Short mmCIF file of C-alpha atoms in Angstrom, two decimals:
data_model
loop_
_atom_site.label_atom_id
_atom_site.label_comp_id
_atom_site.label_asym_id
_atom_site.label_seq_id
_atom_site.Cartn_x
_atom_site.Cartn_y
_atom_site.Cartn_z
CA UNK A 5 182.30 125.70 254.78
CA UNK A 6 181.19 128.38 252.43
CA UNK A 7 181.73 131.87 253.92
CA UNK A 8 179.10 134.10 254.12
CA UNK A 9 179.67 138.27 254.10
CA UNK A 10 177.10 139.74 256.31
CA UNK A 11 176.02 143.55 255.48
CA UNK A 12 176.72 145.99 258.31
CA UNK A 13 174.18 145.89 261.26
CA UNK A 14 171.30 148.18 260.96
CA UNK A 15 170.15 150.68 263.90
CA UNK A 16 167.45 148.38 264.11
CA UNK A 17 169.42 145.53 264.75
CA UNK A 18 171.63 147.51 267.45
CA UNK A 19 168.86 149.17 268.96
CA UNK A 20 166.50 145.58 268.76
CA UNK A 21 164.44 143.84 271.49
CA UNK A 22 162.39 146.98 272.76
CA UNK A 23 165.06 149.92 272.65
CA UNK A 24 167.29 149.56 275.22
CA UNK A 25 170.26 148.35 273.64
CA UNK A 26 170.27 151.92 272.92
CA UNK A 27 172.42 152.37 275.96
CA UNK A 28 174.95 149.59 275.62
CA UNK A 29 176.24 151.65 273.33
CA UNK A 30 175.20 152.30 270.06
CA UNK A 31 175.80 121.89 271.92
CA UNK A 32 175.84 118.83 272.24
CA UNK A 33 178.64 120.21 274.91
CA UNK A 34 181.42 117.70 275.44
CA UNK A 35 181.05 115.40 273.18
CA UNK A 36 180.60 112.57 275.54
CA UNK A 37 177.22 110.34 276.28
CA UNK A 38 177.29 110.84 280.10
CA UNK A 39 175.08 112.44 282.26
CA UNK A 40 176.28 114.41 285.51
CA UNK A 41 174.38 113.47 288.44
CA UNK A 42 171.84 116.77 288.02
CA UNK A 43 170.18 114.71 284.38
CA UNK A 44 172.18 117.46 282.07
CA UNK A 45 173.25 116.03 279.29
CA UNK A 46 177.14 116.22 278.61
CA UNK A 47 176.86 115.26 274.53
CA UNK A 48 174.44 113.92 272.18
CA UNK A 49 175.08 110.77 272.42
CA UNK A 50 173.93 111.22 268.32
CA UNK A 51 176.49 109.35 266.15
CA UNK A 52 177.74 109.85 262.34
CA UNK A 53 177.32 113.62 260.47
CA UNK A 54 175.39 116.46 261.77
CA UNK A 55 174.17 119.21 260.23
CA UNK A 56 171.07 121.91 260.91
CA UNK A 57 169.89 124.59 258.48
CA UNK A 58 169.39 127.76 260.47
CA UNK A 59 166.98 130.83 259.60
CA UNK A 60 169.37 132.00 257.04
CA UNK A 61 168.55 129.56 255.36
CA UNK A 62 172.37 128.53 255.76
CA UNK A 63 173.04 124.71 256.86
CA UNK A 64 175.54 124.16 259.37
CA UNK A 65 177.57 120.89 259.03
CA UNK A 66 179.98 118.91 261.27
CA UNK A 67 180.94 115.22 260.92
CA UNK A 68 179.70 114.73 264.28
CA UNK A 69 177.01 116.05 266.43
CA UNK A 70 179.03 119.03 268.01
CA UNK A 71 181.04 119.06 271.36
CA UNK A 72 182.44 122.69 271.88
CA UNK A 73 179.34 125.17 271.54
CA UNK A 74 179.93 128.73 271.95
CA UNK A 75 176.76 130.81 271.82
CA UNK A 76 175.71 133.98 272.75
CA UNK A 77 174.35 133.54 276.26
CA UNK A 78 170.59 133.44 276.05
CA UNK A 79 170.96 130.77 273.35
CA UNK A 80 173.47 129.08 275.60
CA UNK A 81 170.57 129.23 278.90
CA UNK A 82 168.04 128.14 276.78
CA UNK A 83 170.10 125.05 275.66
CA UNK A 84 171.27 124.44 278.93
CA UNK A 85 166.93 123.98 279.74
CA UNK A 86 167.08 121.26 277.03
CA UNK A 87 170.44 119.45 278.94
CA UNK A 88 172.28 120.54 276.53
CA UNK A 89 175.61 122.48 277.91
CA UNK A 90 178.22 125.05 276.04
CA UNK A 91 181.87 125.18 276.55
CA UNK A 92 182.40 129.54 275.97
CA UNK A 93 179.46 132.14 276.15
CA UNK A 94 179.19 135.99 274.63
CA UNK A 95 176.89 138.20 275.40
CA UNK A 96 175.18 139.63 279.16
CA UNK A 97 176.97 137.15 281.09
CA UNK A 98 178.09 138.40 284.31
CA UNK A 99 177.44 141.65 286.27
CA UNK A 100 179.45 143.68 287.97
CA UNK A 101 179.24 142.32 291.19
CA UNK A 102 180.52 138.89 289.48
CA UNK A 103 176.72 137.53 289.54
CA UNK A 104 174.87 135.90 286.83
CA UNK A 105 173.40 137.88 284.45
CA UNK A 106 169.55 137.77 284.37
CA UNK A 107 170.02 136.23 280.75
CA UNK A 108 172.17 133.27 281.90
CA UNK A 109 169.51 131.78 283.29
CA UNK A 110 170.31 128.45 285.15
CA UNK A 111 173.79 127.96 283.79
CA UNK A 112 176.77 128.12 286.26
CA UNK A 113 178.51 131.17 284.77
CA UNK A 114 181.49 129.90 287.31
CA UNK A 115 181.84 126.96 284.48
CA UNK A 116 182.09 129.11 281.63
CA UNK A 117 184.22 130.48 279.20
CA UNK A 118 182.91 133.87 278.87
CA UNK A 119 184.24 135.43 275.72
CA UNK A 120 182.89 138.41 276.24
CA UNK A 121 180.49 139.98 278.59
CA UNK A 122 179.44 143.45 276.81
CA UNK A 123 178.69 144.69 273.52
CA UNK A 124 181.62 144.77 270.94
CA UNK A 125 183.82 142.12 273.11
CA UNK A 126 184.15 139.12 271.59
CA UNK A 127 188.49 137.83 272.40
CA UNK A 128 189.33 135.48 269.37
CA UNK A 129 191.98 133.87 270.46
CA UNK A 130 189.62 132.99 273.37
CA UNK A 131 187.01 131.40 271.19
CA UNK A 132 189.77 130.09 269.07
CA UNK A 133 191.43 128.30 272.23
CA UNK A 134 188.51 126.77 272.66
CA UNK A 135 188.56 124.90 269.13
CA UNK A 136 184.84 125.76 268.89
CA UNK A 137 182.59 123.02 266.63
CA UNK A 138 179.41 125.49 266.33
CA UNK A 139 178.90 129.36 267.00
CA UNK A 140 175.17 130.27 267.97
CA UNK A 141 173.39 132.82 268.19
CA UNK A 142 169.91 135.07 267.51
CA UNK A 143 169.28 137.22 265.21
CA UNK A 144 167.46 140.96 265.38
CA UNK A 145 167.01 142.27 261.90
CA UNK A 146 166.52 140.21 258.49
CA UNK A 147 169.81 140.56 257.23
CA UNK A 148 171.41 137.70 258.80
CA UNK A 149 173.65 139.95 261.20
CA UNK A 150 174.45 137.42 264.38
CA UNK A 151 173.88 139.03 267.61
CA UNK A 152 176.68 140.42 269.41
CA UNK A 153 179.02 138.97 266.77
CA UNK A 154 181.06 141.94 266.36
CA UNK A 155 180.64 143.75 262.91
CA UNK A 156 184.39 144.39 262.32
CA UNK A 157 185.68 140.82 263.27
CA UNK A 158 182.94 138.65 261.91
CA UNK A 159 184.62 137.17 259.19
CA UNK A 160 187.82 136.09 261.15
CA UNK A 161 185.08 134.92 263.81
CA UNK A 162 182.85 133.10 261.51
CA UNK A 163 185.81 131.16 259.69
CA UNK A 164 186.79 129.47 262.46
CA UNK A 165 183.65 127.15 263.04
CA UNK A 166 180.54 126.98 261.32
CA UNK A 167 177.54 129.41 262.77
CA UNK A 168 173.74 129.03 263.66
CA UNK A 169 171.53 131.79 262.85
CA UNK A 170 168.22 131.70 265.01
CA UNK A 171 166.14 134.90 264.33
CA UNK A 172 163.71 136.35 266.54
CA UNK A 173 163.09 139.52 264.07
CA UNK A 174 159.28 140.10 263.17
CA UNK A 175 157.61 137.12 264.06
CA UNK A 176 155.88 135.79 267.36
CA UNK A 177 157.20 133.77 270.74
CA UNK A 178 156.57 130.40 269.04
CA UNK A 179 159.23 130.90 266.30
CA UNK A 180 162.67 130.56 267.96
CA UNK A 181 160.91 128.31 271.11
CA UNK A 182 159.81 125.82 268.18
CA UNK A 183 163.56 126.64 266.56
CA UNK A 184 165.64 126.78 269.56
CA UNK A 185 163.85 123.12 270.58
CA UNK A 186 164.70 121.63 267.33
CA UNK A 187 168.74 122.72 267.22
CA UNK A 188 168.77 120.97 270.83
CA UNK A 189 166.95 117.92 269.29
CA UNK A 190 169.68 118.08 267.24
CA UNK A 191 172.34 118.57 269.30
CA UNK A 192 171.33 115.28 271.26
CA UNK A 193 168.55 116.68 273.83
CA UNK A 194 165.51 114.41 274.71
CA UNK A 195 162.70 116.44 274.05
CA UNK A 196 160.19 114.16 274.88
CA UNK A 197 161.77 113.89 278.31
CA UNK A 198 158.87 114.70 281.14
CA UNK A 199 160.42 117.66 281.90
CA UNK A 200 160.30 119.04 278.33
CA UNK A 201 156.56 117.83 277.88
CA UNK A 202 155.61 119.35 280.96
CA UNK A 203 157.46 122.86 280.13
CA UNK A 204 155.65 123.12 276.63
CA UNK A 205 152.28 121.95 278.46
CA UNK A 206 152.64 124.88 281.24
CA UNK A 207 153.62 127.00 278.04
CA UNK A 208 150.94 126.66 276.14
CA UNK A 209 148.24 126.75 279.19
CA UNK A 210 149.55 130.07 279.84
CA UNK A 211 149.15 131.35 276.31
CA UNK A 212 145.89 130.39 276.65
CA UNK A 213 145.06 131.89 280.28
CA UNK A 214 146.82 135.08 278.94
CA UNK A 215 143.79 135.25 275.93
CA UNK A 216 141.32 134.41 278.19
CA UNK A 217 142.37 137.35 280.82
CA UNK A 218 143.90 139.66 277.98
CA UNK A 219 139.47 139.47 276.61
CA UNK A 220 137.76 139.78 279.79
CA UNK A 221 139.83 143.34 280.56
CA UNK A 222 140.18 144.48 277.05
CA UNK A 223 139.70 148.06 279.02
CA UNK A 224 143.58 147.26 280.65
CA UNK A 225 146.26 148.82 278.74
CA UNK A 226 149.53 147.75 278.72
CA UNK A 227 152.73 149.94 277.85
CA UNK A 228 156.21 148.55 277.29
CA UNK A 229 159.23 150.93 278.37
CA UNK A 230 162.69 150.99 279.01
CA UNK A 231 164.73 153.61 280.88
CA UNK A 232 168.14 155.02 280.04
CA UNK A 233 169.36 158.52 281.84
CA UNK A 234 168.10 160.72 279.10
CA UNK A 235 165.25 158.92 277.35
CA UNK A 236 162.86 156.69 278.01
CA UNK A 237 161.52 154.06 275.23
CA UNK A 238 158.02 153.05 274.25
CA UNK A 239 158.06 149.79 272.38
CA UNK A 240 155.81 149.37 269.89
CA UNK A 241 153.87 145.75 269.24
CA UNK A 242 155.65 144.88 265.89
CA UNK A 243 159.25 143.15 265.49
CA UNK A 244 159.60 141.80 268.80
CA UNK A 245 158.73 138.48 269.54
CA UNK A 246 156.93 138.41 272.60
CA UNK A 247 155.40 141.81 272.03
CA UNK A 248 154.44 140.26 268.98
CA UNK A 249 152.91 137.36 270.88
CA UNK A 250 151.00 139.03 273.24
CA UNK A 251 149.26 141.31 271.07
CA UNK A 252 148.43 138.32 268.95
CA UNK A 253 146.90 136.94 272.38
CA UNK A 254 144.37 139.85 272.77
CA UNK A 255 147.09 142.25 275.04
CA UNK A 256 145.86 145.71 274.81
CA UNK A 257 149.38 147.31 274.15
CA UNK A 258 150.44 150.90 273.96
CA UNK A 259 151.82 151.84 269.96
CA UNK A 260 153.25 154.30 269.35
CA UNK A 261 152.60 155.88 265.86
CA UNK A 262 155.05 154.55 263.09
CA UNK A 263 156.47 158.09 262.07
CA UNK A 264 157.39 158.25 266.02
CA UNK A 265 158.97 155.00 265.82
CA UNK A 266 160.82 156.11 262.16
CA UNK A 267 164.65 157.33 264.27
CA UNK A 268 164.89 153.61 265.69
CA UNK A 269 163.76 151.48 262.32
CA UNK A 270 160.37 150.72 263.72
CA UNK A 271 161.40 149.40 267.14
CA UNK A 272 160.07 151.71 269.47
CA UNK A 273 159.47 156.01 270.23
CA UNK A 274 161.81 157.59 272.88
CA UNK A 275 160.45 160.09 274.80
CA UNK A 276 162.70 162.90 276.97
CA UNK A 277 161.34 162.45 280.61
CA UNK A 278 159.38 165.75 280.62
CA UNK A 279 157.20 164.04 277.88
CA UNK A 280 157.34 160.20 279.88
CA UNK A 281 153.42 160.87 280.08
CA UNK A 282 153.03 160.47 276.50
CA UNK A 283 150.32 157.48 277.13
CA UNK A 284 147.94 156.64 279.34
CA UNK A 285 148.58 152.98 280.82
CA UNK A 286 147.10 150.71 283.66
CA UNK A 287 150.45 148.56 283.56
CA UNK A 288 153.65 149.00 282.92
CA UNK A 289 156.19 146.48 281.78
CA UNK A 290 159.95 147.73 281.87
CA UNK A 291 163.00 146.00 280.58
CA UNK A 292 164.70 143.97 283.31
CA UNK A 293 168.15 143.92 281.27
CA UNK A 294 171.16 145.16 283.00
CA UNK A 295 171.85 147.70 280.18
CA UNK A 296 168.85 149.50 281.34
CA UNK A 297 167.89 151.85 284.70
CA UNK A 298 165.67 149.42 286.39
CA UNK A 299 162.18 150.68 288.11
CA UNK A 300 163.11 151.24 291.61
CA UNK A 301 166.20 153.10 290.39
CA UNK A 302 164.34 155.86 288.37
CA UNK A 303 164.74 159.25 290.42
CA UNK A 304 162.43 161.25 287.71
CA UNK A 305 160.05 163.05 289.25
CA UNK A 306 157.89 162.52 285.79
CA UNK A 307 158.28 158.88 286.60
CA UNK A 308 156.78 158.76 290.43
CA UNK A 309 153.52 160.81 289.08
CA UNK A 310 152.89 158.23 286.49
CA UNK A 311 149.23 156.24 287.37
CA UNK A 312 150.71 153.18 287.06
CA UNK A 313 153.93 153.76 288.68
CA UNK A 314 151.70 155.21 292.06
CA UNK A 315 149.78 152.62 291.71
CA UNK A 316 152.42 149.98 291.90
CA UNK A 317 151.14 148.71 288.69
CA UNK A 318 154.91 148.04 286.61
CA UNK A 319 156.02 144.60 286.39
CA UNK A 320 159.61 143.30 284.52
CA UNK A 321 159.79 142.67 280.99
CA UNK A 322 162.09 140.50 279.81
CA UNK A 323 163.46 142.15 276.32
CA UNK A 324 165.43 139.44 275.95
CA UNK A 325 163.44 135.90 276.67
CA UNK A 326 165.23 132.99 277.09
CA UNK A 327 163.87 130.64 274.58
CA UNK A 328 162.75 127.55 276.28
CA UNK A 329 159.57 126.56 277.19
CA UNK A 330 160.19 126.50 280.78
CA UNK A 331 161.77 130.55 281.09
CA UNK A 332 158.84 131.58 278.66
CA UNK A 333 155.61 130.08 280.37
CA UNK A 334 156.32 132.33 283.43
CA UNK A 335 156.48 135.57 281.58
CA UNK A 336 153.40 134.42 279.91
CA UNK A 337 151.35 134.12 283.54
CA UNK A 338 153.17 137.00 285.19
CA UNK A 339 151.74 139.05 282.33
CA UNK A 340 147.67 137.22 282.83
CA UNK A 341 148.58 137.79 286.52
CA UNK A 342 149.13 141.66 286.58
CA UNK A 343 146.22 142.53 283.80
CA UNK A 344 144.18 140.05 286.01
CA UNK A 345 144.80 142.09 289.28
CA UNK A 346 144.83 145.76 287.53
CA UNK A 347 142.75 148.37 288.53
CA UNK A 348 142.09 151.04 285.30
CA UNK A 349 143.42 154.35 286.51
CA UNK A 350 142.05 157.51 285.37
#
C-alpha cells in the first residue's frame, strides 16, 4: 500500500466544524455473514477483493471486504446506522461519567475498543492489537489531514492498515451522507433495506419542509455559536457541511464578515463575552459537543440578556453530525421546527 505523507494540520482543520475544537486544545466488522438477533450486520457477507477510493482520491484495497474497522467515532455511529459494526473507535467516545458520548450515537461504547477518547490520543499498540483491516475517518480541511489521526504519529498509524478519507470540508450535508452510504455499501450493508429507504425518505422530506419554513420566515435569523470560558464563536455559513446545507435551503444565518473570520482560516469570529451581542438573532443554535460549555451552563451575564436566550429561543447544534440518514433528518426538522415556532425579537 503506497504511503502517503500528509502536510501538517492547518488551524482550520484543528479549529473545524464551527469553532469549538478551539477548546480541546489547540466495516464490514467481523468478518462473518451473521446477523445478531437486533438485524446488525456482523460482516459483509461480500466475497473476493475489496477496495473503495476515498475523497483523496486515494483507493483503499484489501483482498477481502474488511473485518476489523477502526474509525474515528462518528464514522463508526454512522456505520453502525447502516448494520455495519467496528471493532476499536477514536475520537469523543466516552464522557466522564463513563457515558456515551453524544457522537457515538447508537453504538454500545461498552463493546468497544476505544483507542482514544480525546484529542491527540490515539495508543498504537492498541490499534495495532487489534490487527486493524481499514482506518476511517473524516476529513476538515482539503489537505487530506484525517481527523483526530494524530499529526506526529500518522505515518506509524497509517502503515499499519490502509485508511479512508471521507471529507466534510466546504461542501453541503449531502456529500459525506451520499459518501458515508456508499463505503457501507461497500463494506456489506443493505442499503435498500426498509429501514435505509425510509431514513433517506424522512431525510429528504425534511430538507424540503426546512425550505419551505426557512421562505415563509425569511424575517427569522439564525446564529450559530459555541461557548468556551473566554470566547464565544460565531460560525459563519461557509466550510461546514450542514451550515452549508441550510443556507443552501433558504436559512437566514448570521455571517460574520470574512476579515473577522481571517484568525480561524474562515471558520468562524470569536467574540470576548462583553461583545457576545455582536448580532442580532431570533434563534440560536449552540454546539452540543462535550468540548464545549453547553447553554444551561453559561453563567455570563452578557449571555442571559441576549433576546434569544430570554426568550428561550437556542436550540443544540450538532457541529459534528453523524452521517446517516437517520441522525441527520432530525436535525433537519428540529431546525424547520424552531424557525417555525420563533417569534422575531426586537
Amino acid at each position: 500500500m503506497r504511503q502517503v505523507r500528509l502536510p501538517q494540520p492547518s488551524r482550520r482543520g484543528i479549529l473545524a466544524a464551527g469553532g469549538a475544537l478551539g477548546l480541546t486544545a489547540a466495516l464490514a466488522a467481523c468478518g462473518s455473514e451473521k446477523k445478531d438477533g437486533s438485524g446488525k450486520t456482523e460482516g459483509g457477507g461480500k466475497t473476493g477483493p475489496w477496495s473503495f477510493k476515498d475523497d483523496r482520491g486515494q483507493t483503499a484495497e484489501r483482498d477481502a471486504t474488511p473485518k476489523n474497522i477502526v474509525a474515528f467515532t462518528g464514522v463508526a455511529a454512522a456505520l453502525f446506522d447502516y448494520g455495519i459494526e467496528v471493532k476499536g473507535v477514536f475520537g469523543p467516545t466516552k464522557t466522564k461519567d463513563g457515558k456515551a458520548d453524544v457522537q457515538a450515537g447508537d453504538m454500545d461504547i461498552s463493546k468497544l475498543t476505544i483507542i482514544g477518547n480525546e484529542w491527540g490520543q490515539f495508543n498504537i499498540e492498541k490499534y495495532a492489537g487489534l490487527a486493524p483491516d481499514v482506518l476511517i475517518s473524516t476529513m476538515f480541511d482539503d489537505k487530506g489531514t484525517l481527523w483526530y489521526v494524530p499529526e506526529e504519529s500518522k505515518d506509524k498509524i497509517l502503515g499499519l492498515a490502509p485508511s479512508v478519507g471521507i471529507s466534510v470540508y466546504d461542501r453541503q450535508l449531502t456529500h459525506p451522507l451520499q459518501r458515508i452510504q456508499a463505503l457501507a455499501e461497500s463494506l456489506g450493508a443493505d442499503v435498500k433495506a426498509d429501514k435505509v429507504v425510509k431514513a433517506k425518505k424522512r431525510f429528504e422530506d425534511a430538507s424540503e419542509r426546512l425550505r419551505k419554513v426557512a421562505k415563509a420566515h425569511k424575517d427569522i435569523k439564525v446564529l450559530v455559536g459555541s461557548a468556551s470560558q473566554d470566547l464565544f464563536y460565531v460560525s459563519g455559513s461557509n466550510l461546514s457541511v450542514d451550515l452549508e446545507y441550510f443556507k443552501a435551503l433558504g436559512v437566514n444565518l448570521v455571517e460574520p464578515s470574512e476579515a473577522a473570520k481571517k484568525e480561524s482560516g474562515g471558520w468562524f469570529e470569536n467574540l470576548s463575552w462583553e461583545n457576545v451581542d455582536k448580532y442580532r438573532a431570533d434563534v440560536i443554535m449552540m454546539d452540543n459537543r462535550t468540548s464545549a460549555i453547553q447553554p444551561a451552563d453559561i453563567a455570563k451575564p452578557t449571555w442571559k440578556k441576549l433576546p434569544a436566550v430570554k426568550a428561550g429561543q437556542v436550540i443544540p447544534r450538532i457541529a459534528e453530525p453523524i452521517f446517516s440518514y437517520d441522525k441527520c433528518a432530525p436535525i433537519l426538522e428540529d431546525l424547520a421546527d424552531a424557525i417555525e415556532k420563533a417569534k422575531k425579537l426586537k
